[in-house]
Amino acid sequence: MLNSDHANFPRASFIRRLGAMAYDSMLAVAVYMCAGALGFGVFFALQSSGLITMNGHEHVSDLLNNTPIYHGFYQLWIALCVGGFYAIFWSKGGQTLGMRAWRLKVQHPNGQNLSFITACARIVWSLLGIGNLWIIINDDKLALQDKMTRSEVVVLSVEANQMRNWRGA
């Protein structure tokens, strides 16, 4: 979705991004917890139905945490859920809830929203937020993930940050 009205806003500083990251970390923890509970519930159901054997473990949680293949799939599930949280928000409207509170939006320089694939690439290149440190050492206010995905995080005006003013985003 192209929104050329958002193409000329200034890029966000490191401090503003850090503020949005603090807000979003609370949401990411909630997604992590829900994904963990759902994943454990499915694992428990599979074990209870006899599809997974206890292999000498006393508790289901011991089986999950001490069996590398089960633990690996469980952690992958949680990572995909948390990453999906960001990718969906970034590709649908360009903002997570924390970004909305700080009036930030991730977009291409022409104001176009990211595709889901580009949002996923942005997650990988962010290196769990460490990519934002790149802003400190250069003047163009672009993080590593911005450079690698040809995107930017801009500071919206109060009016532009109101959802009713977005054309289809």
Coordinates of C-alpha atoms in Angstrom, one line a residue:
M1 CA 0.0 0.0 0.0
L2 CA 1.5 3.3 -1.1
N3 CA 0.9 6.3 1.1
S4 CA 2.9 9.1 -0.4
D5 CA 1.7 11.4 2.4
H6 CA 4.1 9.5 4.8
A7 CA 7.1 9.8 2.4
N8 CA 8.4 13.1 3.7
F9 CA 8.5 12.6 7.4
P10 CA 11.9 12.8 9.3
R11 CA 13.7 9.6 10.2
A12 CA 13.5 8.4 13.8
S13 CA 16.3 8.9 16.2
F14 CA 17.9 6.1 18.3
I15 CA 16.2 7.3 21.5
R16 CA 12.7 7.3 19.9
R17 CA 13.3 3.8 18.6
L18 CA 14.5 2.7 22.0
G19 CA 11.3 4.0 23.6
A20 CA 9.1 2.1 21.1
M21 CA 11.3 -1.0 21.7
A22 CA 10.6 -0.7 25.4
Y23 CA 6.8 -0.7 24.8
D24 CA 7.0 -3.4 22.3
S25 CA 9.1 -5.7 24.5
M26 CA 6.2 -5.9 26.9
L27 CA 3.9 -7.0 24.0
A28 CA 6.6 -9.4 22.7
V29 CA 6.8 -11.0 26.2
A30 CA 3.0 -11.5 26.2
V31 CA 3.2 -13.1 22.7
Y32 CA 6.1 -15.3 23.9
M33 CA 4.0 -16.4 27.0
C34 CA 0.9 -17.2 24.9
A35 CA 2.9 -19.0 22.3
G36 CA 4.7 -21.0 25.0
A37 CA 1.4 -22.0 26.7
L38 CA -0.1 -23.0 23.4
G39 CA 3.0 -24.9 22.3
F40 CA 3.1 -26.7 25.7
G41 CA -0.6 -27.5 25.5
V42 CA -0.1 -29.1 22.1
F43 CA 2.9 -31.0 23.3
F44 CA 1.0 -32.2 26.4
A45 CA -1.9 -33.3 24.3
L46 CA 0.4 -35.3 22.0
Q47 CA 2.0 -36.9 25.0
S48 CA -1.3 -37.7 26.7
S49 CA -2.7 -39.3 23.5
G50 CA 0.3 -41.6 23.4
L51 CA 1.9 -40.1 20.2
I52 CA 4.9 -39.1 22.3
T53 CA 6.4 -41.4 25.0
M54 CA 7.9 -40.2 28.2
N55 CA 11.2 -42.0 27.6
G56 CA 11.9 -42.3 31.3
H57 CA 11.1 -38.6 32.2
E58 CA 8.8 -38.1 35.2
H59 CA 7.2 -34.8 34.0
V60 CA 6.1 -33.7 30.6
S61 CA 8.1 -30.4 31.0
D62 CA 11.2 -32.5 31.7
L63 CA 10.6 -34.4 28.4
L64 CA 10.1 -31.2 26.5
N65 CA 13.1 -29.3 27.9
N66 CA 15.6 -32.3 28.0
T67 CA 14.9 -33.7 24.5
P68 CA 16.8 -31.6 22.0
I69 CA 14.5 -32.2 19.1
Y70 CA 11.3 -31.4 21.1
H71 CA 13.0 -28.4 22.7
G72 CA 14.3 -27.1 19.4
F73 CA 10.8 -27.3 17.7
Y74 CA 9.3 -25.6 20.8
Q75 CA 11.8 -22.8 20.7
L76 CA 11.4 -22.4 16.9
W77 CA 7.6 -22.2 17.4
I78 CA 8.0 -19.4 20.0
A79 CA 10.5 -17.5 17.8
L80 CA 8.2 -17.7 14.8
C81 CA 5.2 -16.4 16.9
V82 CA 7.2 -13.4 18.3
G83 CA 8.7 -12.7 14.9
G84 CA 5.3 -13.0 13.2
F85 CA 3.9 -10.5 15.7
Y86 CA 6.4 -7.9 14.3
A87 CA 6.2 -8.9 10.7
I88 CA 2.4 -8.8 10.6
F89 CA 2.2 -5.4 12.3
W90 CA 5.0 -3.9 10.0
S91 CA 3.5 -5.3 6.8
K92 CA -0.2 -4.3 7.6
G93 CA 0.1 -0.8 8.8
G94 CA 3.8 -0.1 9.4
Q95 CA 3.5 0.2 13.1
T96 CA 3.5 -2.0 16.2
L97 CA 1.6 -0.7 19.2
G98 CA 4.8 0.7 20.7
M99 CA 5.6 2.4 17.5
R100 CA 2.2 3.9 17.4
A101 CA 2.6 5.3 20.9
W102 CA 5.9 6.9 19.8
R103 CA 4.4 8.0 16.4
L104 CA 6.9 5.9 14.5
K105 CA 6.2 4.0 11.3
V106 CA 8.4 1.6 9.3
Q107 CA 8.1 2.0 5.5
H108 CA 9.9 2.2 2.3
P109 CA 11.3 5.8 1.5
N110 CA 8.4 6.4 -0.9
G111 CA 5.8 5.8 1.9
Q112 CA 4.9 2.2 0.8
N113 CA 4.3 -0.4 3.5
L114 CA 6.7 -3.3 3.7
S115 CA 5.7 -6.7 2.3
F116 CA 5.5 -9.6 4.7
I117 CA 8.7 -11.1 3.3
T118 CA 10.5 -7.7 3.7
A119 CA 9.2 -7.4 7.2
C120 CA 10.6 -10.9 8.0
A121 CA 14.0 -10.0 6.5
R122 CA 13.9 -6.9 8.6
I123 CA 13.5 -9.0 11.7
V124 CA 16.5 -11.1 10.8
W125 CA 18.7 -8.1 10.0
S126 CA 17.7 -6.4 13.2
L127 CA 19.8 -8.9 15.1
L128 CA 17.4 -8.8 18.1
G129 CA 17.5 -5.0 18.2
I130 CA 21.3 -4.7 18.0
G131 CA 21.1 -3.5 14.4
N132 CA 19.7 -0.2 15.8
L133 CA 23.1 0.6 17.2
W134 CA 24.1 1.4 13.6
I135 CA 22.2 4.6 14.0
I136 CA 24.6 5.9 16.6
I137 CA 27.7 5.6 14.3
N138 CA 26.2 7.2 11.1
D139 CA 24.4 10.4 10.3
D140 CA 21.6 9.2 8.1
K141 CA 19.6 7.7 11.0
L142 CA 19.3 4.3 9.3
A143 CA 19.7 1.1 11.3
L144 CA 21.3 -2.0 9.8
Q145 CA 17.9 -3.5 9.1
D146 CA 16.8 -0.3 7.4
K147 CA 19.8 -0.4 5.1
M148 CA 19.5 -4.1 4.3
T149 CA 15.7 -4.0 3.5
R150 CA 15.7 -0.5 1.9
S151 CA 13.3 0.8 4.5
E152 CA 13.2 3.5 7.1
V153 CA 11.6 4.4 10.4
V154 CA 10.0 7.8 10.3
V155 CA 8.4 10.1 13.0
L156 CA 4.8 10.9 12.0
S157 CA 2.9 14.0 12.9
V158 CA 0.1 13.7 15.4
E159 CA -2.4 13.9 12.5
A160 CA -0.7 11.3 10.4
N161 CA -0.5 9.0 13.3
Q162 CA -4.2 8.8 13.6
M163 CA -5.5 5.7 12.0
R164 CA -8.5 7.4 10.4
N165 CA -6.2 9.5 8.3
W166 CA -4.5 6.4 6.8
R167 CA -5.7 5.5 3.3
G168 CA -6.1 1.8 3.6
A169 CA -3.2 1.1 5.8

